[in-house]
Every structure is written in structure tokens, then in C-alpha cells.
mmCIF file of C-alpha atoms and ligand atoms in Angstrom:
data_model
loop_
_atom_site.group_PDB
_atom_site.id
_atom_site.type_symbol
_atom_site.label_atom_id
_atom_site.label_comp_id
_atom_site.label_asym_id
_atom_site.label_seq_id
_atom_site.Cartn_x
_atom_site.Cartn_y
_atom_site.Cartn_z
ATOM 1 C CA UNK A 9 1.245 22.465 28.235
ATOM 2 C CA UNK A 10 0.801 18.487 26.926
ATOM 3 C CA UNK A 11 1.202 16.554 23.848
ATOM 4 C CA UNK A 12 -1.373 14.414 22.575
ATOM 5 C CA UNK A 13 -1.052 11.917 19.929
ATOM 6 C CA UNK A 14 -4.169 11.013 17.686
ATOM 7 C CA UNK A 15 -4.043 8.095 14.921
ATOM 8 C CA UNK A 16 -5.631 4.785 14.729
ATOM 9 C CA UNK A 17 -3.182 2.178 12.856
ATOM 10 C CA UNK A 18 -1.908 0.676 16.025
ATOM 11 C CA UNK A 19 0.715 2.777 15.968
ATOM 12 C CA UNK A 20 0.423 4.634 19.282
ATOM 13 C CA UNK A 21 2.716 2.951 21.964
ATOM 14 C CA UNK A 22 5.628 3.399 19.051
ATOM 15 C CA UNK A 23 5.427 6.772 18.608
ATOM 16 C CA UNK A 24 4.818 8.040 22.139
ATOM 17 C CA UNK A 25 7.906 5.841 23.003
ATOM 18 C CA UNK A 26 9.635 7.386 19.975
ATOM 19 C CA UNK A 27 9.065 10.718 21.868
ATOM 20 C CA UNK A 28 9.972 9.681 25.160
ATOM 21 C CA UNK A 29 12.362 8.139 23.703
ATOM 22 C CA UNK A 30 14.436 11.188 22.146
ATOM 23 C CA UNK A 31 12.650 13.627 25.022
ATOM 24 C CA UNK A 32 12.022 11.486 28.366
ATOM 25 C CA UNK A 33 10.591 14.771 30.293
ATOM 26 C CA UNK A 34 8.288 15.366 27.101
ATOM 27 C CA UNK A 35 4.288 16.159 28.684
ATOM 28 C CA UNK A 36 3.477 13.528 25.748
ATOM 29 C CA UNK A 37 0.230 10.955 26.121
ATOM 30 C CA UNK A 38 -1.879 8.742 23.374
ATOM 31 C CA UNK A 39 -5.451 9.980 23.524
ATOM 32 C CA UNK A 40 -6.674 6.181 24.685
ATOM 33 C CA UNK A 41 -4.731 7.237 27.741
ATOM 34 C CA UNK A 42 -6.318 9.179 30.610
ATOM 35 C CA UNK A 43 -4.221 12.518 29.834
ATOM 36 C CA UNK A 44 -5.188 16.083 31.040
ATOM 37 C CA UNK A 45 -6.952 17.436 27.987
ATOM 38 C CA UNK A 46 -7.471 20.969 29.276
ATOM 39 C CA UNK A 47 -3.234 21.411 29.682
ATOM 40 C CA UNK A 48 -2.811 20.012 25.965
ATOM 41 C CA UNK A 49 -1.980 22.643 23.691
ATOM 42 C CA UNK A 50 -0.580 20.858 20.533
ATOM 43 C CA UNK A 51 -2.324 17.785 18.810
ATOM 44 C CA UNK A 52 -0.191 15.591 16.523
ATOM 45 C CA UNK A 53 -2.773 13.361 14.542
ATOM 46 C CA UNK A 54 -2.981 11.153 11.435
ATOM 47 C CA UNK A 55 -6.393 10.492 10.102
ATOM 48 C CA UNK A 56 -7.852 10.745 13.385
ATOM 49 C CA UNK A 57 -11.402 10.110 14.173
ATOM 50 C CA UNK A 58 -13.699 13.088 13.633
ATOM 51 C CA UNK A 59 -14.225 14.526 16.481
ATOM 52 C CA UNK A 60 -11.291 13.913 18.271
ATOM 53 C CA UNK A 61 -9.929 17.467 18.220
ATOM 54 C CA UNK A 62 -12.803 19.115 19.950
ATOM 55 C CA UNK A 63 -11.993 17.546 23.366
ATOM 56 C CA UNK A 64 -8.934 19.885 23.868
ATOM 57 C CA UNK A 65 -10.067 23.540 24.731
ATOM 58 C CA UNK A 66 -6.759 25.015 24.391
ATOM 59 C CA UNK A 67 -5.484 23.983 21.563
ATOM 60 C CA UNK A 68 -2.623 25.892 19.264
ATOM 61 C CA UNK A 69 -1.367 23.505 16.992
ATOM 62 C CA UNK A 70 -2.845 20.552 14.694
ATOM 63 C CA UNK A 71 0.313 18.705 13.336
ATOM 64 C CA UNK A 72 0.076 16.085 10.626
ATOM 65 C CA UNK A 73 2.223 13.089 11.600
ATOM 66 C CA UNK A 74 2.981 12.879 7.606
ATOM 67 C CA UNK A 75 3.035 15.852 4.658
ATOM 68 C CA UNK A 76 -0.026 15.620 3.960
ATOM 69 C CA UNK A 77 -2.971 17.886 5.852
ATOM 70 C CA UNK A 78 -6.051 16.996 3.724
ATOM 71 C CA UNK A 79 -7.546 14.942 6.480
ATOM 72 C CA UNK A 80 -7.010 17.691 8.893
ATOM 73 C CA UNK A 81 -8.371 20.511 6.653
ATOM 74 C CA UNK A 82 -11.426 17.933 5.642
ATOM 75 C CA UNK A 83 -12.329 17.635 9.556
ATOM 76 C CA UNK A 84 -15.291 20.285 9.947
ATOM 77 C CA UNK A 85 -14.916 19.427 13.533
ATOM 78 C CA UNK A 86 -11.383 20.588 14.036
ATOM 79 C CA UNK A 87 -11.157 23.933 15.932
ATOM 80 C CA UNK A 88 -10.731 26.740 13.556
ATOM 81 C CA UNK A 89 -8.171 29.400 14.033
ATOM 82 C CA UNK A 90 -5.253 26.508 15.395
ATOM 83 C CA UNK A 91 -2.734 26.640 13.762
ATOM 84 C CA UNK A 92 -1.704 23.506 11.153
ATOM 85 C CA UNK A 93 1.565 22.234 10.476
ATOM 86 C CA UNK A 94 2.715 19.387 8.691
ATOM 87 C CA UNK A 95 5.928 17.341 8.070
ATOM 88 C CA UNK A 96 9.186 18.516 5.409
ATOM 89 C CA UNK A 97 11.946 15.890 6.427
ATOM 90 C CA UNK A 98 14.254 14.648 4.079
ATOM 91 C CA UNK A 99 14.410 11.333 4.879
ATOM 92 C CA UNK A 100 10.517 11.256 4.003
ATOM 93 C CA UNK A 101 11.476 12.723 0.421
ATOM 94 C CA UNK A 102 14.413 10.532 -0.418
ATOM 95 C CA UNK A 103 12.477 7.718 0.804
ATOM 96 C CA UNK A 104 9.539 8.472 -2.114
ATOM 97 C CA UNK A 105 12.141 9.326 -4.365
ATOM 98 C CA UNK A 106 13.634 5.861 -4.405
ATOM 99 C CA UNK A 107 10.074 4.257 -4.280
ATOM 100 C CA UNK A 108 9.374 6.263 -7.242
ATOM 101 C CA UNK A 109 12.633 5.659 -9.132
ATOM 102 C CA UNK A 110 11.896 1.339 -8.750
ATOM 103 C CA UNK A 111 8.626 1.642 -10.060
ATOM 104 C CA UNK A 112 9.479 3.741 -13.303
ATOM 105 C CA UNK A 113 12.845 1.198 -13.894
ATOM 106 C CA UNK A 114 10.449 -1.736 -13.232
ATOM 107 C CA UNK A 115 8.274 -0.011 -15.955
ATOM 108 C CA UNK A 116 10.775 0.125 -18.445
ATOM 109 C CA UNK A 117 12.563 -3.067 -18.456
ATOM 110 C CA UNK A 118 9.114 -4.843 -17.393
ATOM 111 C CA UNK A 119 10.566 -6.304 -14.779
ATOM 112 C CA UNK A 120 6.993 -6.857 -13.148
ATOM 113 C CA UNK A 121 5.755 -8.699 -15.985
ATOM 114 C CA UNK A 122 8.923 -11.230 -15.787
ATOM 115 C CA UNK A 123 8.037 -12.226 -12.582
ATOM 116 C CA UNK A 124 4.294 -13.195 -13.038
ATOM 117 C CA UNK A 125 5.537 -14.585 -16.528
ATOM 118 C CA UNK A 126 8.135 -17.027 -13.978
ATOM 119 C CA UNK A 127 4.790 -17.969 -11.899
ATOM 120 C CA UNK A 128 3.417 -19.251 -15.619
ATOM 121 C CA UNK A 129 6.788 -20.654 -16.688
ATOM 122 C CA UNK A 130 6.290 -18.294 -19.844
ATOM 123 C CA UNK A 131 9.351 -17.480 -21.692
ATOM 124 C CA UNK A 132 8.181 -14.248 -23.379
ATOM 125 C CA UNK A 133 10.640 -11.920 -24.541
ATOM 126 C CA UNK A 134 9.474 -7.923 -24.733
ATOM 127 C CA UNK A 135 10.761 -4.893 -25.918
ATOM 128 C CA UNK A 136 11.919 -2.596 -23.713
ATOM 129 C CA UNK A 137 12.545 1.271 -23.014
ATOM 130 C CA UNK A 138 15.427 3.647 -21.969
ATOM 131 C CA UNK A 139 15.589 6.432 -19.730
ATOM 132 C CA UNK A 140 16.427 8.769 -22.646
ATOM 133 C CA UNK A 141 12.724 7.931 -24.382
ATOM 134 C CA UNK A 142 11.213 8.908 -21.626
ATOM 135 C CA UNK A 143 9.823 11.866 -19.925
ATOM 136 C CA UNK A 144 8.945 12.105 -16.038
ATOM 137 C CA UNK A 145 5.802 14.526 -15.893
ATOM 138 C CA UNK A 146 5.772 15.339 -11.950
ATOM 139 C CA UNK A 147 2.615 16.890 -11.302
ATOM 140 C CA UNK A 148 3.123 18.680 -7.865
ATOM 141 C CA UNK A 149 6.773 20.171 -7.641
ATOM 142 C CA UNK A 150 7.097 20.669 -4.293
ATOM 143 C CA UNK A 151 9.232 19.323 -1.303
ATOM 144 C CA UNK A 152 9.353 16.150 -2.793
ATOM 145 C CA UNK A 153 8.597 16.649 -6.320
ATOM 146 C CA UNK A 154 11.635 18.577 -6.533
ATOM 147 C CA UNK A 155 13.772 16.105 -4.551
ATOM 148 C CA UNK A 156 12.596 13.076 -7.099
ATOM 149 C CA UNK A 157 13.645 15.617 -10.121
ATOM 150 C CA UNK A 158 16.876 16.266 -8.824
ATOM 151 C CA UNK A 159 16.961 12.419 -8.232
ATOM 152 C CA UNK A 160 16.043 11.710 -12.013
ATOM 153 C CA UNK A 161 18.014 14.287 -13.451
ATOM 154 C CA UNK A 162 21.102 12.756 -12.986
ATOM 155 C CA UNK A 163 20.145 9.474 -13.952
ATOM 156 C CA UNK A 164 19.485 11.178 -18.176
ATOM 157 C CA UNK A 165 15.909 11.293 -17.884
ATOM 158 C CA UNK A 166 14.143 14.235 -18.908
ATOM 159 C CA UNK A 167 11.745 15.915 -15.979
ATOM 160 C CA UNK A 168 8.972 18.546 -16.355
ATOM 161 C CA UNK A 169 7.070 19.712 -13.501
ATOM 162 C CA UNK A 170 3.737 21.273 -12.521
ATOM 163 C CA UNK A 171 3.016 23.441 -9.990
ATOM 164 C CA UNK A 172 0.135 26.113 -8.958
ATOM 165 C CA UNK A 173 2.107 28.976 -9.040
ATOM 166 C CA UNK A 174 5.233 29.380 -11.168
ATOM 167 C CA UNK A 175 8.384 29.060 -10.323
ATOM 168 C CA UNK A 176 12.035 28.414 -11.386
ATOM 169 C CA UNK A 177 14.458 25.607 -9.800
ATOM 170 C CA UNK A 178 16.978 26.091 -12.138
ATOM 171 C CA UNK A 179 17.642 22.782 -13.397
ATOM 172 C CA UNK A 180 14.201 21.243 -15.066
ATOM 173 C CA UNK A 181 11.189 23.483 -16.274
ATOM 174 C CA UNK A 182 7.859 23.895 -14.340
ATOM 175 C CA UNK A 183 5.096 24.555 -15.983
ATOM 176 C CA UNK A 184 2.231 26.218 -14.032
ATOM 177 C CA UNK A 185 -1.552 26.683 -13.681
ATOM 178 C CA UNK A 186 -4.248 25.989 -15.713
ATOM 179 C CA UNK A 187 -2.429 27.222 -18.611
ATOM 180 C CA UNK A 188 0.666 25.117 -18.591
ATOM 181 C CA UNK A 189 -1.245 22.049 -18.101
ATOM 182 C CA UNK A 190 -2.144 20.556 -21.373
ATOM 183 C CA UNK A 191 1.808 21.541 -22.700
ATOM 184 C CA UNK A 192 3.141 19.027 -19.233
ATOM 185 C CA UNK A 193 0.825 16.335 -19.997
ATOM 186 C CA UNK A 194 1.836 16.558 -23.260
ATOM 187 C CA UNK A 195 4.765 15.668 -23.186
ATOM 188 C CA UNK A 196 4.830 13.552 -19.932
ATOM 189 C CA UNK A 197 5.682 10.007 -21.180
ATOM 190 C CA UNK A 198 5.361 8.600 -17.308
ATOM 191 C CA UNK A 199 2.931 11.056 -14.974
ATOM 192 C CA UNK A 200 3.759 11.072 -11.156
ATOM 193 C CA UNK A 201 1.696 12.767 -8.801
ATOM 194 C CA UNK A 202 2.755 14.238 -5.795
ATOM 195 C CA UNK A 203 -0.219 16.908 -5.482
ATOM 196 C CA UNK A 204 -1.706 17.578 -2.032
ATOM 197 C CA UNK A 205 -5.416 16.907 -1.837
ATOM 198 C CA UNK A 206 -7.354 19.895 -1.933
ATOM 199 C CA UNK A 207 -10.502 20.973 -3.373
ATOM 200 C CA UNK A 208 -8.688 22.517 -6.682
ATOM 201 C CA UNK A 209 -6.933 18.981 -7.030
ATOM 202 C CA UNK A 210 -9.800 16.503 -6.054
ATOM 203 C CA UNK A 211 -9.741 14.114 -8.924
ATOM 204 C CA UNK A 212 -7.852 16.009 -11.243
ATOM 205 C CA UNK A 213 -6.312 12.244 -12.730
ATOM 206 C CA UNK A 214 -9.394 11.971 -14.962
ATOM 207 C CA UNK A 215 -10.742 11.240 -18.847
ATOM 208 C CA UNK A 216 -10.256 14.607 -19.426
ATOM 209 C CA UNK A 217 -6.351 15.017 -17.909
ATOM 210 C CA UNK A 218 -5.198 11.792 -18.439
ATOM 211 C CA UNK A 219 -6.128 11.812 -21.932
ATOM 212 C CA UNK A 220 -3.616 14.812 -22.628
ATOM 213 C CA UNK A 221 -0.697 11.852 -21.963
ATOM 214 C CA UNK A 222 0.899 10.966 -24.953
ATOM 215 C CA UNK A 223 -0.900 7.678 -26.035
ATOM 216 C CA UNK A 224 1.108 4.634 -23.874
ATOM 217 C CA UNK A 225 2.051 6.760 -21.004
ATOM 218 C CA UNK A 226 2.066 5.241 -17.686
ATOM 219 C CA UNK A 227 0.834 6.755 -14.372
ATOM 220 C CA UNK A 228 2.438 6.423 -10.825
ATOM 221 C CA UNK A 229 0.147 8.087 -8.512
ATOM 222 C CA UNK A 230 1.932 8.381 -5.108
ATOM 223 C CA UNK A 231 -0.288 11.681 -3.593
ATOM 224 C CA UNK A 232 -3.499 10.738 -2.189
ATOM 225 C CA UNK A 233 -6.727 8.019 -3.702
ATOM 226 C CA UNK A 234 -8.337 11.437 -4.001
ATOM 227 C CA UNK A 235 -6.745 12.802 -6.752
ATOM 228 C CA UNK A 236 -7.887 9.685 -8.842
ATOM 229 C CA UNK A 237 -11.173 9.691 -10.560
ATOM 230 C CA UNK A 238 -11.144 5.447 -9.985
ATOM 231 C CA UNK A 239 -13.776 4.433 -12.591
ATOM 232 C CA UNK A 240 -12.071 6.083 -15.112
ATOM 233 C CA UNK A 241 -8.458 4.570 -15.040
ATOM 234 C CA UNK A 242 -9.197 0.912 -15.933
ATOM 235 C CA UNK A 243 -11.142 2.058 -19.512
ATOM 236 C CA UNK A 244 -8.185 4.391 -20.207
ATOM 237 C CA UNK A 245 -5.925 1.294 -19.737
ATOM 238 C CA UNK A 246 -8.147 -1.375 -21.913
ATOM 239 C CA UNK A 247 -8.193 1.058 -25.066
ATOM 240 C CA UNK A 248 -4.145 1.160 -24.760
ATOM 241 C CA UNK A 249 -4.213 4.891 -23.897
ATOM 242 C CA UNK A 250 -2.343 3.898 -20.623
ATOM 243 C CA UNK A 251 0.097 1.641 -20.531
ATOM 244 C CA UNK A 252 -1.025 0.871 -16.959
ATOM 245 C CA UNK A 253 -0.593 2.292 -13.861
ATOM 246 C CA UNK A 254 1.000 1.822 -10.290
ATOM 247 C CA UNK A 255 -0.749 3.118 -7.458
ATOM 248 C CA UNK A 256 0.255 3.461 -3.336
ATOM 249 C CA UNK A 257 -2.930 5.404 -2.339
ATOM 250 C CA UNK A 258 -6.542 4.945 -2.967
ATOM 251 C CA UNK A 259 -10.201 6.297 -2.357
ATOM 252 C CA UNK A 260 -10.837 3.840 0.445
ATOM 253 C CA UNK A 261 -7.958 2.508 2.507
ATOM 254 C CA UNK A 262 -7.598 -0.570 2.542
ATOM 255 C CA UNK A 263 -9.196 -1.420 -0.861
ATOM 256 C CA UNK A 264 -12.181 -3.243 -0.762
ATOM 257 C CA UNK A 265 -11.829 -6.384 -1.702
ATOM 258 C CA UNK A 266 -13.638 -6.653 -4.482
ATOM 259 C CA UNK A 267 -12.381 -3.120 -5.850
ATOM 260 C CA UNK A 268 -10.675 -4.381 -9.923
ATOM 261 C CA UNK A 269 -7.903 -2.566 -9.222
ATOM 262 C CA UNK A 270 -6.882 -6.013 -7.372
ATOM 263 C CA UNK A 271 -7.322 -8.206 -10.464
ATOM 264 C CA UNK A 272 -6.503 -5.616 -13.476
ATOM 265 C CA UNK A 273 -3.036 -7.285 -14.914
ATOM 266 C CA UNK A 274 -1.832 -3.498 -15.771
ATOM 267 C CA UNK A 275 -2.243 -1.967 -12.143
ATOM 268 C CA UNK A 276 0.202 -2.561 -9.364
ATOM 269 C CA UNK A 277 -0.612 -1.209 -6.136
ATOM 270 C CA UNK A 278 1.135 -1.086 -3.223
ATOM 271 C CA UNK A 279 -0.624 -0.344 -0.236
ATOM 272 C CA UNK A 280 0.083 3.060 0.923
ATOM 273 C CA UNK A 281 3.708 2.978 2.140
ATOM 274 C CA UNK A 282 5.715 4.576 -0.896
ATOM 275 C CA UNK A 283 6.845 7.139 1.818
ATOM 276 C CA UNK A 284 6.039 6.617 5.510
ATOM 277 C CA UNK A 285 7.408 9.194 8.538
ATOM 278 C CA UNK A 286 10.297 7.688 9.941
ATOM 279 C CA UNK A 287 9.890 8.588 13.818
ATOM 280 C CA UNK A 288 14.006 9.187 14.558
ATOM 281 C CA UNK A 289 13.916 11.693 12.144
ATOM 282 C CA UNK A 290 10.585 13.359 12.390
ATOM 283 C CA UNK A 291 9.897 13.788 16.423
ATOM 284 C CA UNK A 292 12.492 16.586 16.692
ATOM 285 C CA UNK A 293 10.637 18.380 14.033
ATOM 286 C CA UNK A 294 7.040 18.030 15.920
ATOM 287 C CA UNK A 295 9.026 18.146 18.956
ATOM 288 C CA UNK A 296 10.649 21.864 18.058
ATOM 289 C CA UNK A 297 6.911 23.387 17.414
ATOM 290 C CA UNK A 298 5.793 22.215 20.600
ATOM 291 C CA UNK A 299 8.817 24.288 22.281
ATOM 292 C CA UNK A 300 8.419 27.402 20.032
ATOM 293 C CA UNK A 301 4.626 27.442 21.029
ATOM 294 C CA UNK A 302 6.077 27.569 25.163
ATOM 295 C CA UNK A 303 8.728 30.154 24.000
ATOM 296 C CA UNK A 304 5.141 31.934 22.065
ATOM 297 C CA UNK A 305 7.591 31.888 18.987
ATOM 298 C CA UNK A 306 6.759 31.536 15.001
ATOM 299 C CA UNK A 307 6.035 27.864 14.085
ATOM 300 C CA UNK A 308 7.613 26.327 11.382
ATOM 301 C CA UNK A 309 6.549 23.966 8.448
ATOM 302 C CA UNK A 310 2.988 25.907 8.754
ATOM 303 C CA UNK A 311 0.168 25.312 6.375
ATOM 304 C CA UNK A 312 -2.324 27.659 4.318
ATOM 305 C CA UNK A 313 -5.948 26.246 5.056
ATOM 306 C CA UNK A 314 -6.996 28.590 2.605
ATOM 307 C CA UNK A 315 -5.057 27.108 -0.209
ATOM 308 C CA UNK A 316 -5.728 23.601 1.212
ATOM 309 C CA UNK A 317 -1.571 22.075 1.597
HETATM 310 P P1 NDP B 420 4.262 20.451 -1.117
HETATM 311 O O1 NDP B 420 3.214 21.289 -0.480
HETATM 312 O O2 NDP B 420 5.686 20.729 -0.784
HETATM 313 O O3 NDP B 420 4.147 20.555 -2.700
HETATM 314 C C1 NDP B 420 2.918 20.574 -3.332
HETATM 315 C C2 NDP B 420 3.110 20.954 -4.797
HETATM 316 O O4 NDP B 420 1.837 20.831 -5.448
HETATM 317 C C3 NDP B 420 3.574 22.404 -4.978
HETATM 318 O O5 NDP B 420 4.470 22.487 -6.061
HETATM 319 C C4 NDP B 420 2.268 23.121 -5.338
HETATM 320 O O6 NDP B 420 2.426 24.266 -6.149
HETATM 321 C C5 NDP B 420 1.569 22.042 -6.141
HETATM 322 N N1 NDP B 420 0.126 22.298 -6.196
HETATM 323 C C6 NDP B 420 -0.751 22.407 -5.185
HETATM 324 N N2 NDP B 420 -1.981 22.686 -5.649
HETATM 325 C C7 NDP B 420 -1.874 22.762 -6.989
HETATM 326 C C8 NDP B 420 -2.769 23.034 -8.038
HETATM 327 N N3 NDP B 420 -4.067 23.307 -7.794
HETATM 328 N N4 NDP B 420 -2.326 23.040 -9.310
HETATM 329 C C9 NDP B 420 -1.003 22.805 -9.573
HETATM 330 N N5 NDP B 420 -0.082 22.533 -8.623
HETATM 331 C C10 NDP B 420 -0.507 22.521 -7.349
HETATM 332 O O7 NDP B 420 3.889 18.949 -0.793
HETATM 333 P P2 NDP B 420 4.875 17.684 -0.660
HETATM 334 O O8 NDP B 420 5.714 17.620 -1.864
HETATM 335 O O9 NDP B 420 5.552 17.702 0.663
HETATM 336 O O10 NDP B 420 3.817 16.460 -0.601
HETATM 337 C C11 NDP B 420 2.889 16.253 -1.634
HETATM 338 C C12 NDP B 420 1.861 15.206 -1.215
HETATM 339 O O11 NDP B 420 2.434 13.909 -1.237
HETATM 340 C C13 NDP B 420 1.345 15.326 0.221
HETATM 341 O O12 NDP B 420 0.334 16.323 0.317
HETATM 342 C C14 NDP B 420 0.800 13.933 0.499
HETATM 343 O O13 NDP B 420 -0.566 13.875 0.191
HETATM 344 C C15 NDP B 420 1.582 13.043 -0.468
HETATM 345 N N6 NDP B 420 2.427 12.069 0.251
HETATM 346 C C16 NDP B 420 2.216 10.727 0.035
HETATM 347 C C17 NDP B 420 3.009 9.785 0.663
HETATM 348 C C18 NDP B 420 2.845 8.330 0.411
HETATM 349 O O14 NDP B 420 3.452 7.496 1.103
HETATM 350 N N7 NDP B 420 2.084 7.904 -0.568
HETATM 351 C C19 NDP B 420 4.094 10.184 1.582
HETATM 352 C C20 NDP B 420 4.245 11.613 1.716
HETATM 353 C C21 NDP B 420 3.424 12.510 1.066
HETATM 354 P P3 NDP B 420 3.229 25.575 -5.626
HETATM 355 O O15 NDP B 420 4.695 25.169 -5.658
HETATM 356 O O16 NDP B 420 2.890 26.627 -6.630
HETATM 357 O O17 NDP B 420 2.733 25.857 -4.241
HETATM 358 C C1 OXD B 421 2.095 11.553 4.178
HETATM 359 C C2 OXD B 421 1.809 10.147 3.838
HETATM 360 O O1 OXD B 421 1.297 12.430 3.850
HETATM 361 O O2 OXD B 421 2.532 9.250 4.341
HETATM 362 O O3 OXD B 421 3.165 11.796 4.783
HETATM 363 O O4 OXD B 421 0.896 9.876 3.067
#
């Protein structure tokens, strides 16, 4: 039984040492490496090159290095019937929660708009908002949409959530489904999304959604480019519908660049790193599966290909 690791951002070396690191008798290889590919049985990969997953005959397990799956699931190539698993770590969900938080405080006291207006030498006063006018649509309340509620709660503001199916947390409501979607955007004064990528969710930030915000809302999209129907954000801004957006993911990564996200003086983006899997606290996670499949145990932090996340 062998590890191999699959992703293309340079990032190899780090994370096999990572491993070894934590695990020094760990089977674990990169898949530049020459590594016996008929002994690997578990395939940790993020957005690897199609393909990639069809060299290893006797394979059990597809992890994600991060939360998200949607590149797995997309990848027609993958073997079916492996099991997929992806990453819940809390460090990974207080880590977008405090991303999240700066951006909507930045929002409010326009602390963005300060600094360009510095560059200028502009002394420009503006109004300003407080937590209490505001409330934080999360569309997605799972793993870490709850953890950035029950970061925001505290703090006064007002949360609603959406989710597919519905459920109770106690503490903020969740709306649900098809039918509890125009009554969240409604009243969402700043939408976040933290949706996984899936075929029901594929560009569901468009005209039609985002103009059930409350005129002036802002959007923070944090999930995946995918879930953003691109050509239709900057109009929705220029009318004054949106306030403006800030985005960390995109359809293309990186941006081209001529994309007008770049240049539009309402967008920030940042580029993809609102959350990004720390390695000492995510290996024993990925690290546990690989034992359980030895032991022929349950895995845990499985995903639903059916449903997509
Ligand atoms: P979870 O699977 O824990 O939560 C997903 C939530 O979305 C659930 O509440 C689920 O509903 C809801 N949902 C799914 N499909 C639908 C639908 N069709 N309609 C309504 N609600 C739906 O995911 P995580 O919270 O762990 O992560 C969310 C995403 O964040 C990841 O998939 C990833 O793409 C992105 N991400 C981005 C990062 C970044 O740096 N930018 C970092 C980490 C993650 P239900 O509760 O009913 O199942
Ligand atoms: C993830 C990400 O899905 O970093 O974990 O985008």
C-alpha cells in the first residue's frame, strides 16, 4: 500500500516532506517521482491533471488536499467506484472565517476606498455602516458556513443561512431549498458564498439571484469562480444594485489579464487564498484514511458523488 500525491502549484516537495515529516515510515511519493503505481492505493490530489488517476490500478481512495471535491467529481477520467474524501479541519474554517470577517469590516467602514483615496491624496469623507444594519446572508451553511455564523454572531450582526436540505443549528435560522431562497436573499444585506460546486450550484450568483439582494448589497464570494455567472456581476454593480463585490476564486485561475474584474474600482479580488490547507494540521487527517483503508475500516470525511460535495 503507497501514497501518492497529485497537484501542480509547486507545491509537491512541501507536502511530501510535511508527511514524512509527521510520519517518516509513511509509503508516501509525488507522482513526478518514479513510485510503484500498482502498490498505491490512496491518491491525495488538488486539481490534478486529467488523467492522472488512471495510472493507479488499485486505487481506494481519491482525497482532496482542500474541502472542496468539484475538480475530482468533474474528472470523467477518475476511476469510478473509489471512494472520495475531502478535508473538515478547523483551522481551515477559522482561517475563512477571519478572511471573511476583514472583508465585510473593510466594507463597512470603507476602509479599501481610504487607501486608494491616500494613493490620490484625496481627502474624501464617506458615510459609513454598522454591524447592526447589516445582515450576513451565508449561502452554503456547512462546515464553514456555520463556523463564520457562530463567528459573526457574537460580534451583533444578524446571520441567515442557506442550505439544501433543512436544518436547525440553534442559534441563527437556515433557510432551505428552492423555496427559502428568495426570503434569504431578501433580506441578505452582504451575500457570502460558501457553496460547493456542483451541477445544482453552477452559477447560481446570477441576474436572476443576485437581483433578489436588497438594492446596495455587497457580495463576498469565497466558494469556487464557478458559482459566478462573470458577465453578469459588473452590470449589476454599474446600475448601483451591488454595492460591489470581493472575490478569492474565479472561472479561470489565475485571471486573465485582461479579465475587468482587474480594473472595475468596486471589485477586490484576492487571488484564491481566503482559506488554504495548512499541512500540520491536515496530514493526520489524510494520514488516518490511509491507515483505516490497511485496517479495511470505514473512512471518514467521505463525500456523496451523487449529490456532488
Ligand atoms: P460543506 O459540504 O460542509 O457545506 C456545504 C453547504 O452547502 C451545506 O450546507 C449544503 O447543504 C449546502 N448546499 C450544497 N448544495 C446546495 C444546494 N444545491 N442548495 C443549497 N445549499 C446547498 O462544505 P464546506 O463548508 O466545507 O466548504 C464549502 C466550499 O468552500 C468548498 O466546497 C470549497 O469549494 C470552498 N472553499 C474555498 C476556499 C477558499 O480558499 N476560497 C477554502 C475552502 C473551501 P446541506 O447542509 O443541506 O447539505
Ligand atoms: C479548498 C480550497 O477547497 O482551498 O479547500 O479552495
Amino acid at each position: 500500500m503507497a501514497i501518492v500525491l497529485i497537484r501542480q502549484d509547486g507545491k509537491l516537495d512541501l507536502w511530501k516532506n510535511a508527511f514524512l515529516g509527521q510520519y517518516p515510515d509513511l509509503p508516501v511519493f509525488h507522482y513526478k517521482e518514479p513510485h510503484p503505481t500498482e502498490e498505491v492505493t490512496m491518491a491525495i490530489v488538488w486539481k490534478h491533471p486529467e488523467g492522472s488517476l488512471a495510472h493507479y490500478p488499485n486505487l481506494q481512495c481519491i482525497a482532496s488536499f482542500g474541502a472542496g471535491v468539484d475538480f475530482i467529481i468533474e474528472d470523467n477520467t477518475r476511476p469510478k467506484n473509489v471512494t472520495i474524501t475531502r478535508v473538515i479541519d478547523p483551522a481551515l474554517a477559522a482561517d475563512m472565517s477571519e478572511y471573511v470577517l476583514g472583508t465585510i469590516l473593510m466594507y463597512l467602514k470603507n476602509l479599501d476606498t481610504y487607501r486608494q483615496d491616500q494613493a490620490n491624496k484625496s481627502w474624501r469623507p464617506k458615510a459609513y455602516t454598522r454591524i447592526a444594519d447589516h445582515t450576513i446572508g451565508i449561502m452554503g451553511a456547512g462546515t464553514l458556513g456555520i463556523t463564520l455564523a457562530n463567528s459573526l454572531l457574537p460580534l451583533g450582526f444578524n446571520v441567515v443561512g442557506w442550505s439544501r436540505e433543512a436544518k436547525e443549528v440553534g442559534n441563527f435560522k437556515i433557510f432551505h431549498g428552492q423555496e427559502g431562497k428568495t426570503n434569504f436573499l431578501r433580506q441578505s444585506t452582504i451575500l457570502v458564498c460558501l457553496l460547493p460546486l456542483t451541477d445544482a450550484t453552477k452559477e447560481i450568483l446570477d441576474k436572476e439571484t443576485l437581483s433578489q439582494l436588497p438594492k446596495g448589497a455587497y457580495l463576498i464570494n469565497v466558494a469556487r469562480g464557478g458559482h459566478l455567472a462573470e458577465q453578469q456581476l459588473i452590470p449589476l454593480i454599474d446600475s448601483g444594485h451591488l454595492s460591489g463585490a470581493c472575490l478569492d476564486v474565479f472561472q479561470q485561475e489565475p485571471m486573465k489579464q485582461d479579465h475587468p474584474f482587474w480594473d472595475h474600482p468596486k471589485i477586490k479580488i484576492t487571488p484564491h487564498v481566503a482559506s488554504v490547507s495548512d499541512p500540520a494540521s491536515v496530514v493526520p487527517q489524510l494520514v488516518e484514511n490511509y491507515y483505516r483503508l490497511e485496517k479495511k475500516m470505514p473512512l471518514v470525511n467521505t463525500v456523496d458523488p451523487s449529490r456532488g460535495y
